[in-house]
Amino acid sequence: MVAAMTTDTQQPAARTPRTTPMAAPTVTATNATAKPTRIRLEHINAFYGQKQALFDVNLDIPDNTVTAFIGASGCGKSTLLRCLNRMNDTIPSARVEGAIRMDGTDINSPEIDPVQVRTRIGMVFQKPNPFPMSIYDNIAYGPRTHKLYGSKADLDELVEKSLRRAALWDEVKDRLNKSGLGLSGGQQQRLVIARTLAVSPAVILMDEPCSALDPIATAHIEALIDQLREHTCIVIVTHSMAQAARVSQRTAFFHMGKLIESGPTDQIFTMPKLDQTQDYITGRFG
Amino acid sequence: MKQLTAATRARYFRRQLVDRVMGGLCIAAAGVGLILLALILWMLFSNGLAGLTLDTFTKPMSQPGSGGGLANAIIGSLLQVGVGAMIGAPLGMMVGVYLSEVGKESRFASIVRFVNDILLSAPSVLIGLFVYQIAVLPFGGFSGVAGSIALALIAMPIVARTTEDILRLVPQAYRDGAIALGSRENEVVRKVVLPAAFGGILTGILLAVARIAGETAPLLFTSLGNDIWSTDMTQPMASLPMAIVRYSNTPYPEWVSLAWTGAMLITVGVLVLNIASRFSYAAVAGKQGG
Ligand SMILES: Nc1ncnc2c1ncn2[C@@H]1O[C@H](COP(=O)(O)OP(=O)(O)OP(=O)(O)O)[C@@H](O)[C@H]1O
Ligand SMILES: [Mg+2]
């Protein structure tokens, strides 16, 4: 199969010079200093009923780094992402085996309260999902739930700080009491990111956060992700190779529930160790 | 079109004819319905307005010829319907929340849903008899409380059903968002799902109130009716539907006229509730969307 593809006369250039960087994506990050590991995945197997969705995944996710999960539809990227904040607990048929170590504790162990995990690890979904309430109340939701503030002034400050960090403050500061549903798609996604930031998570998971957005809104979010990296560990699922190359410093490639290859993004995109990865990245994949 | 064969043309005309006949029948059916409704309302209002005076609202029922009103029946209806809704609506909401948010497709939830559907379609006279057994006989007499319980039992399944239906319309994305922020199940429901569904649930409650406001059969065996002014809910209590039953079957024109007035008052009340429920829904939906 691979041999046949190598001799494919339609796309001769992409395969041969493995050391040449791809034309389209410009790889921004150089990973000179490796960051300390934030989350360590050990032998993760995930099941939906009888069906196994993840097979023995082992992966270190470093802090202050954007890690991209890439791979074809149905390969288990979202499933793995949902393992990290125990969202799979909400699916009755789902079962996750293995250890997910964060600060020395296994957050996948049944003794750990998933609610605790989710306050440390935030999540942004594919479709922006602001609550049907005011912009202010959307941001204040997490702090109110977890009593993270003393006075009303504290909360005001926290709301402003979160909106500023999500680069949304200037656009909404005059309409904080208006519904969050009245914002554009891109603004809604930044609102949701601000809502997540308001509880100061150590890790933010993003499942295809730009797939419902136009290119300009996407550029906004990508710039934002790059800033957030300074204080958080970010894991992003994306179907766009260009986006993975633009925003991430590390990339993990999955295929049919298995982690095929992971490493610094520039290396994965320019000289992957495995043909399978190369084929997917260059778009010659099933 | 010029080249139509005879067969095609015949088929074409037949289809056109069928279309016209069916359309005409539909319009006629709608017309019959509208005319009947107009006749009922005209009869109701022309008869009802005749008996409507200030006394209707200020004086209780009394002997024919002594100028009584419907004040005790109006207040009795308000009290029994109000208390009935205050019992039935929260219970119904809790059942609806359980079905949509907790039990979901579980076996127990399916049983509850099935039983609720039976309650929903149970004849209201049966509910009256049931409450007669549990709240009239053991306490030695008819009472307003018993009437309220019967009305609550009718309102509860309606509210439960609408609550469940409305909650299921709340996007799963809201729940996921709240869970991902570290909310517990009850917080997700209280702080996100219920507020998002508030307008729809309120509409369901108002429609349930409108429904029980006109119920007669369940009151027949429970609060019975009362000719004198009374706001004591432990005693038999008057209500508009019971007053209509009592007054309309008499030879006294004055009473018959008051019965019409009572019927008109209920109809107007139900109409107002229906309109209010539309506005409440639009208002809440508008607030969330804008
Ligand atoms: N709730 C569920 N119940 C049963 N099977 C599921 C469920 N969610 C996902 N799966 C299955 O698990 C496998 C992995 O799905 P997952 O959503 O993790 O893939 P993905 O890589 O995120 O795909 P995509 O790129 O399309 O989002 C798929 O085969 C999918 O059908
Ligand atoms: Mg996915």
Coordinates of N, CA and C in Angstrom, one line a residue, chain B residues 58-249:
Chain B
T58 N -69.4 40.9 44.4 CA -69.4 41.4 45.9 C -70.3 40.5 46.7
K59 N -71.3 39.9 46.2 CA -72.3 39.2 47.0 C -72.2 37.7 46.8
P60 N -72.3 36.9 47.9 CA -72.3 35.5 47.8 C -73.6 35.0 47.2
M61 N -73.7 33.7 46.9 CA -74.9 33.1 46.4 C -76.0 33.2 47.4
S62 N -77.2 33.4 47.0 CA -78.3 33.4 47.9 C -79.6 33.0 47.3
Q63 N -80.7 33.0 48.0 CA -82.0 32.5 47.5 C -82.4 33.3 46.3
P64 N -83.2 32.6 45.4 CA -83.7 33.4 44.2 C -84.5 34.5 44.6
G65 N -84.4 35.7 44.0 CA -85.2 36.8 44.3 C -84.6 37.7 45.3
S66 N -83.4 37.3 45.9 CA -82.8 38.1 47.0 C -81.5 38.8 46.5
G67 N -81.3 38.7 45.2 CA -80.2 39.5 44.6 C -78.8 39.0 45.0
G68 N -78.6 37.7 44.9 CA -77.3 37.2 45.2 C -76.3 37.3 44.1
G69 N -75.0 37.0 44.4 CA -73.9 37.1 43.4 C -73.2 35.8 43.3
L70 N -71.9 35.9 42.9 CA -71.1 34.7 42.8 C -69.8 34.8 43.6
A71 N -69.7 35.8 44.5 CA -68.5 36.1 45.2 C -67.9 34.9 45.8
N72 N -68.7 34.1 46.5 CA -68.1 33.0 47.2 C -67.6 31.9 46.3
A73 N -68.3 31.8 45.1 CA -67.8 30.8 44.1 C -66.5 31.3 43.5
I74 N -66.4 32.6 43.2 CA -65.2 33.1 42.6 C -64.0 32.9 43.5
I75 N -64.2 33.3 44.8 CA -63.1 33.2 45.7 C -62.8 31.7 46.0
G76 N -63.9 30.9 46.0 CA -63.6 29.5 46.2 C -62.8 28.9 45.1
S77 N -63.2 29.3 43.9 CA -62.4 28.8 42.7 C -61.0 29.2 42.8
L78 N -60.8 30.5 43.1 CA -59.4 31.1 43.1 C -58.6 30.3 44.2
L79 N -59.2 30.1 45.4 CA -58.5 29.4 46.4 C -58.1 28.0 46.1
Q80 N -59.1 27.3 45.6 CA -58.9 25.8 45.3 C -57.9 25.7 44.1
V81 N -58.1 26.5 43.1 CA -57.2 26.4 41.9 C -55.8 26.8 42.3
G82 N -55.8 27.9 43.1 CA -54.4 28.4 43.6 C -53.7 27.4 44.4
V83 N -54.4 26.8 45.4 CA -53.7 25.8 46.3 C -53.4 24.6 45.4
G84 N -54.3 24.2 44.6 CA -54.1 23.0 43.7 C -52.9 23.2 42.9
A85 N -52.7 24.4 42.3 CA -51.6 24.6 41.4 C -50.3 24.7 42.3
M86 N -50.4 25.2 43.5 CA -49.2 25.3 44.3 C -48.7 23.9 44.8
I87 N -49.7 23.0 44.9 CA -49.2 21.6 45.2 C -48.8 20.9 43.9
G88 N -49.7 21.0 42.9 CA -49.5 20.2 41.6 C -48.3 20.6 40.8
A89 N -48.1 21.9 40.7 CA -47.0 22.4 39.8 C -45.6 22.0 40.3
P90 N -45.3 22.3 41.5 CA -43.9 21.8 42.0 C -43.7 20.3 41.9
L91 N -44.8 19.6 42.3 CA -44.6 18.1 42.1 C -44.4 17.7 40.7
G92 N -45.2 18.3 39.8 CA -45.1 18.0 38.4 C -43.7 18.4 37.9
M93 N -43.2 19.5 38.3 CA -41.9 20.0 37.8 C -40.8 19.0 38.3
M94 N -41.0 18.5 39.5 CA -40.0 17.6 40.0 C -40.0 16.3 39.3
V95 N -41.2 15.8 38.9 CA -41.3 14.6 38.1 C -40.7 14.8 36.8
G96 N -41.0 16.0 36.2 CA -40.4 16.3 34.8 C -38.9 16.3 34.9
V97 N -38.3 17.0 35.9 CA -36.9 17.1 36.0 C -36.3 15.7 36.2
Y98 N -36.9 14.9 37.1 CA -36.4 13.5 37.2 C -36.4 12.8 35.9
L99 N -37.5 12.8 35.2 CA -37.6 12.1 33.9 C -36.5 12.5 32.9
S100 N -36.4 13.8 32.8 CA -35.5 14.3 31.8 C -34.0 14.3 32.2
E101 N -33.7 14.6 33.5 CA -32.3 14.8 33.8 C -31.7 13.7 34.6
V102 N -32.5 12.9 35.3 CA -31.9 11.9 36.2 C -32.3 10.5 35.7
G103 N -33.6 10.2 35.6 CA -33.9 8.9 35.2 C -33.7 8.5 33.8
K104 N -33.9 9.5 32.9 CA -33.7 9.4 31.5 C -34.4 8.1 30.9
E105 N -33.6 7.2 30.4 CA -34.2 6.0 29.7 C -34.2 4.8 30.7
S106 N -33.9 5.0 32.0 CA -33.8 3.9 32.9 C -35.2 3.2 33.0
R107 N -35.2 2.0 33.6 CA -36.4 1.3 33.7 C -37.4 2.0 34.5
F108 N -37.0 2.5 35.7 CA -37.9 3.1 36.6 C -38.5 4.4 36.0
A109 N -37.6 5.1 35.3 CA -38.1 6.3 34.6 C -39.2 6.0 33.6
S110 N -39.0 4.9 32.9 CA -40.0 4.5 31.9 C -41.3 4.2 32.6
I111 N -41.2 3.5 33.7 CA -42.5 3.2 34.4 C -43.1 4.5 34.9
V112 N -42.4 5.4 35.5 CA -42.9 6.7 35.9 C -43.6 7.4 34.8
R113 N -42.9 7.4 33.6 CA -43.4 8.1 32.4 C -44.8 7.5 32.0
F114 N -44.8 6.2 32.0 CA -46.0 5.5 31.6 C -47.2 5.8 32.6
V115 N -46.9 5.7 33.9 CA -47.9 6.0 34.9 C -48.4 7.5 34.7
N116 N -47.5 8.4 34.5 CA -47.8 9.8 34.3 C -48.8 9.9 33.1
D117 N -48.5 9.2 32.0 CA -49.3 9.3 30.9 C -50.7 8.8 31.1
I118 N -50.8 7.7 32.0 CA -52.1 7.2 32.4 C -52.9 8.3 33.2
L119 N -52.2 8.9 34.2 CA -52.8 9.9 35.0 C -53.3 11.1 34.1
L120 N -52.5 11.4 33.1 CA -52.8 12.5 32.2 C -54.1 12.2 31.4
S121 N -54.4 11.0 31.1 CA -55.6 10.7 30.4 C -56.7 10.1 31.2
A122 N -56.5 10.0 32.5 CA -57.5 9.5 33.4 C -58.7 10.4 33.4
P123 N -59.9 9.8 33.4 CA -61.1 10.7 33.6 C -61.1 11.4 34.9
S124 N -61.4 12.7 34.8 CA -61.3 13.5 36.0 C -62.2 13.1 37.1
V125 N -63.4 12.5 36.7 CA -64.3 12.0 37.8 C -63.7 10.9 38.6
L126 N -62.8 10.1 38.0 CA -62.1 9.1 38.7 C -61.2 9.7 39.8
I127 N -60.5 10.7 39.4 CA -59.6 11.4 40.3 C -60.5 12.0 41.5
G128 N -61.6 12.5 41.2 CA -62.5 13.0 42.2 C -62.9 11.9 43.2
L129 N -63.3 10.7 42.7 CA -63.6 9.6 43.5 C -62.5 9.1 44.4
F130 N -61.3 9.1 43.8 CA -60.1 8.7 44.5 C -59.9 9.6 45.7
V131 N -59.9 10.9 45.4 CA -59.7 11.9 46.5 C -60.8 11.8 47.6
Y132 N -62.0 11.4 47.1 CA -63.1 11.2 48.0 C -62.8 10.1 49.0
Q133 N -62.1 9.1 48.5 CA -61.8 8.0 49.4 C -60.6 8.3 50.4
I134 N -59.7 9.1 49.9 CA -58.5 9.3 50.7 C -58.6 10.7 51.5
A135 N -59.4 11.6 51.1 CA -59.3 12.9 51.8 C -60.7 13.4 52.2
V136 N -61.7 12.7 51.8 CA -63.1 13.2 52.3 C -63.6 12.2 53.4
L137 N -63.7 10.9 53.0 CA -64.2 10.0 54.0 C -63.4 9.9 55.3
P138 N -62.1 9.8 55.2 CA -61.3 9.7 56.5 C -61.5 11.0 57.4
F139 N -61.7 12.1 56.8 CA -61.8 13.3 57.6 C -63.2 13.8 57.8
G140 N -64.1 13.0 57.5 CA -65.5 13.2 57.9 C -66.2 14.3 57.1
G141 N -65.8 14.6 55.9 CA -66.6 15.6 55.2 C -65.9 16.2 54.0
F142 N -66.7 16.9 53.2 CA -66.2 17.6 52.0 C -65.4 18.8 52.5
S143 N -64.4 19.1 51.7 CA -63.6 20.3 52.1 C -62.9 20.9 50.9
G144 N -62.5 22.2 51.0 CA -61.8 22.9 50.0 C -60.4 22.2 49.8
V145 N -59.8 21.7 50.9 CA -58.5 21.1 50.7 C -58.6 19.9 49.8
A146 N -59.7 19.1 50.0 CA -59.9 17.9 49.2 C -60.0 18.3 47.7
G147 N -60.8 19.4 47.5 CA -60.9 19.9 46.1 C -59.6 20.3 45.6
S148 N -58.7 20.9 46.4 CA -57.4 21.3 45.9 C -56.6 20.1 45.5
I149 N -56.6 19.1 46.4 CA -55.8 17.9 46.1 C -56.3 17.3 44.8
A150 N -57.6 17.2 44.6 CA -58.1 16.6 43.3 C -57.5 17.4 42.1
L151 N -57.6 18.8 42.3 CA -57.1 19.6 41.2 C -55.6 19.4 41.0
A152 N -54.9 19.3 42.1 CA -53.5 19.1 42.0 C -53.1 17.9 41.3
L153 N -53.9 16.8 41.5 CA -53.6 15.5 40.8 C -53.9 15.6 39.3
I154 N -54.7 16.6 39.0 CA -55.0 16.7 37.5 C -53.8 17.6 36.9
A155 N -53.4 18.6 37.7 CA -52.4 19.5 37.2 C -51.0 18.8 37.1
M156 N -50.7 18.0 38.1 CA -49.4 17.4 38.2 C -48.9 16.7 36.9
P157 N -49.7 15.8 36.4 CA -49.1 15.1 35.2 C -49.0 16.0 34.0
I158 N -49.8 17.0 33.9 CA -49.7 18.0 32.8 C -48.4 18.7 32.9
V159 N -48.1 19.2 34.1 CA -46.9 20.0 34.3 C -45.7 19.0 34.2
A160 N -45.8 17.8 34.7 CA -44.7 16.9 34.5 C -44.3 16.6 33.0
R161 N -45.4 16.4 32.3 CA -45.2 16.2 30.8 C -44.5 17.4 30.1
T162 N -45.1 18.6 30.3 CA -44.5 19.7 29.6 C -43.1 20.0 30.1
T163 N -42.9 19.8 31.4 CA -41.5 20.1 31.9 C -40.5 19.1 31.3
E164 N -40.9 17.9 31.2 CA -39.9 16.9 30.6 C -39.7 17.3 29.1
D165 N -40.8 17.6 28.4 CA -40.6 17.9 27.0 C -39.8 19.2 26.8
I166 N -40.0 20.2 27.6 CA -39.2 21.4 27.5 C -37.8 21.2 27.8
L167 N -37.5 20.4 28.9 CA -36.1 20.2 29.3 C -35.4 19.5 28.3
R168 N -36.1 18.6 27.6 CA -35.4 17.8 26.5 C -35.0 18.7 25.4
L169 N -35.6 19.8 25.2 CA -35.3 20.8 24.2 C -34.1 21.6 24.5
V170 N -33.7 21.6 25.8 CA -32.5 22.4 26.2 C -31.3 21.7 25.6
P171 N -30.4 22.4 24.9 CA -29.3 21.8 24.2 C -28.4 21.1 25.2
Q172 N -27.9 19.9 24.8 CA -27.0 19.1 25.6 C -25.7 19.9 25.8
A173 N -25.4 20.8 24.9 CA -24.2 21.6 25.0 C -24.1 22.5 26.3
Y174 N -25.3 22.9 26.7 CA -25.4 23.7 28.0 C -25.0 22.8 29.1
R175 N -25.5 21.6 29.1 CA -25.2 20.7 30.2 C -23.7 20.4 30.2
D176 N -23.2 20.1 29.0 CA -21.7 19.7 28.9 C -20.9 20.9 29.4
G177 N -21.3 22.1 29.0 CA -20.5 23.3 29.4 C -20.5 23.4 30.9
A178 N -21.6 23.3 31.5 CA -21.7 23.4 33.0 C -20.9 22.3 33.7
I179 N -21.0 21.1 33.2 CA -20.3 19.9 33.8 C -18.8 20.2 33.6
A180 N -18.3 20.6 32.5 CA -16.9 20.9 32.2 C -16.4 22.0 33.1
L181 N -17.3 22.8 33.6 CA -16.8 23.9 34.6 C -16.8 23.4 36.0
G182 N -17.1 22.1 36.2 CA -17.0 21.5 37.5 C -18.4 21.7 38.3
S183 N -19.5 21.7 37.6 CA -20.8 21.7 38.3 C -21.2 20.3 38.6
R184 N -21.9 20.2 39.8 CA -22.5 18.9 40.1 C -23.8 18.8 39.4
E185 N -24.3 17.6 39.3 CA -25.6 17.4 38.5 C -26.7 18.3 39.0
N186 N -26.9 18.5 40.3 CA -28.0 19.3 40.7 C -27.8 20.8 40.4
E187 N -26.5 21.2 40.4 CA -26.2 22.6 40.0 C -26.4 22.8 38.5
V188 N -26.1 21.8 37.7 CA -26.4 21.9 36.3 C -27.8 22.2 36.0
V189 N -28.7 21.4 36.7 CA -30.1 21.5 36.6 C -30.6 22.8 37.1
R190 N -30.2 23.2 38.3 CA -30.7 24.4 38.9 C -30.3 25.7 38.3
K191 N -29.0 25.7 37.9 CA -28.4 27.0 37.5 C -28.4 27.2 36.0
V192 N -28.5 26.1 35.2 CA -28.4 26.3 33.8 C -29.6 25.7 33.1
V193 N -30.0 24.5 33.3 CA -31.1 23.8 32.5 C -32.4 24.5 32.9
L194 N -32.8 24.5 34.2 CA -34.1 25.1 34.5 C -34.2 26.6 34.1
P195 N -33.2 27.4 34.4 CA -33.4 28.8 33.9 C -33.6 28.9 32.4
A196 N -32.9 28.0 31.6 CA -33.0 28.0 30.2 C -34.4 27.6 29.7
A197 N -35.0 26.8 30.5 CA -36.3 26.2 30.2 C -37.5 27.0 30.9
F198 N -37.2 28.0 31.6 CA -38.1 28.7 32.5 C -39.4 29.1 31.8
G199 N -39.2 29.8 30.6 CA -40.4 30.3 29.9 C -41.4 29.1 29.5
G200 N -40.8 28.0 29.0 CA -41.6 26.9 28.6 C -42.3 26.2 29.7
I201 N -41.6 26.1 30.9 CA -42.2 25.5 32.0 C -43.4 26.3 32.6
L202 N -43.1 27.7 32.6 CA -44.2 28.6 33.1 C -45.4 28.5 32.2
T203 N -45.2 28.4 30.9 CA -46.3 28.2 29.9 C -47.1 26.9 30.3
G204 N -46.3 25.8 30.6 CA -47.0 24.6 30.9 C -47.8 24.7 32.2
I205 N -47.3 25.4 33.2 CA -48.0 25.6 34.4 C -49.3 26.4 34.2
L206 N -49.2 27.5 33.4 CA -50.3 28.3 33.1 C -51.4 27.5 32.4
L207 N -51.0 26.7 31.5 CA -52.0 25.9 30.8 C -52.6 24.9 31.7
A208 N -51.9 24.3 32.6 CA -52.4 23.4 33.6 C -53.4 24.1 34.5
V209 N -53.1 25.3 34.9 CA -54.0 26.1 35.7 C -55.3 26.4 34.9
A210 N -55.2 26.7 33.7 CA -56.3 27.0 32.9 C -57.2 25.7 32.8
R211 N -56.5 24.6 32.7 CA -57.3 23.3 32.6 C -58.1 23.1 33.9
I212 N -57.4 23.2 35.1 CA -58.1 22.8 36.3 C -59.1 23.9 36.7
A213 N -59.0 25.1 36.2 CA -60.0 26.1 36.5 C -61.4 25.8 36.1
G214 N -61.5 25.0 35.0 CA -62.8 24.6 34.5 C -63.3 23.3 34.9
E215 N -62.5 22.5 35.7 CA -62.9 21.2 36.1 C -64.1 21.2 37.0
T216 N -65.0 20.3 36.8 CA -66.2 20.2 37.6 C -66.2 18.8 38.4
A217 N -66.0 17.8 37.6 CA -66.2 16.4 38.1 C -65.3 16.2 39.4
P218 N -64.1 16.6 39.4 CA -63.3 16.3 40.6 C -63.7 17.0 41.9
L219 N -64.5 18.2 41.6 CA -64.9 18.9 42.8 C -66.2 18.4 43.4
L220 N -66.9 17.7 42.5 CA -68.2 17.1 42.9 C -68.2 16.2 44.1
F221 N -67.1 15.5 44.2 CA -66.9 14.5 45.3 C -66.0 15.0 46.4
T222 N -65.5 16.3 46.3 CA -64.4 16.7 47.2 C -64.8 18.0 47.9
S223 N -65.0 19.1 47.2 CA -65.3 20.3 47.9 C -66.8 20.6 47.9
L224 N -67.5 19.8 47.0 CA -69.0 19.8 46.9 C -69.6 21.1 46.5
G225 N -69.3 22.2 47.1 CA -70.0 23.4 46.9 C -70.5 24.0 48.2
N226 N -70.8 25.3 48.2 CA -71.3 25.9 49.4 C -72.0 27.2 49.0
D227 N -73.2 27.3 49.6 CA -74.0 28.5 49.2 C -73.6 29.8 49.9
I228 N -72.9 29.6 51.0 CA -72.6 30.8 51.8 C -71.1 31.2 51.7
W229 N -70.8 32.4 52.0 CA -69.5 32.9 52.0 C -68.6 32.1 52.9
S230 N -67.5 31.5 52.4 CA -66.6 30.8 53.3 C -65.2 30.7 52.7
T231 N -64.2 31.0 53.4 CA -62.8 30.9 52.9 C -62.1 29.8 53.8
D232 N -62.9 29.1 54.6 CA -62.3 28.0 55.4 C -62.1 26.8 54.5
M233 N -60.8 26.4 54.3 CA -60.6 25.3 53.3 C -60.8 24.0 53.9
T234 N -61.1 23.9 55.2 CA -61.5 22.6 55.8 C -63.0 22.3 55.7
Q235 N -63.7 23.3 55.2 CA -65.2 23.2 55.1 C -65.5 23.0 53.6
P236 N -66.7 22.5 53.3 CA -67.1 22.5 51.9 C -67.0 23.9 51.3
M237 N -66.6 23.9 50.0 CA -66.3 25.2 49.4 C -66.9 25.4 48.1
A238 N -67.4 26.6 47.8 CA -68.1 26.9 46.5 C -67.0 27.0 45.5
S239 N -67.4 26.8 44.2 CA -66.5 27.1 43.1 C -67.4 27.4 41.9
L240 N -66.8 28.1 40.9 CA -67.6 28.5 39.8 C -68.2 27.3 39.0
P241 N -67.4 26.3 38.7 CA -68.0 25.2 38.0 C -69.2 24.5 38.7
M242 N -69.0 24.4 40.1 CA -70.1 23.8 40.8 C -71.3 24.7 40.9
A243 N -71.1 26.0 41.0 CA -72.2 27.0 41.0 C -72.9 26.9 39.7
I244 N -72.2 26.7 38.6 CA -72.9 26.6 37.3 C -73.8 25.4 37.3
V245 N -73.3 24.3 37.7 CA -74.1 23.0 37.8 C -75.3 23.2 38.6
R246 N -75.1 23.8 39.8 CA -76.2 24.0 40.7 C -77.3 25.0 40.1
Y247 N -76.9 26.1 39.6 CA -77.8 27.1 39.2 C -78.5 26.9 37.8
S248 N -77.8 26.1 36.9 CA -78.3 26.0 35.6 C -79.5 25.1 35.6
N249 N -79.6 24.1 36.5 CA -80.7 23.2 36.5 C -81.8 23.6 37.4

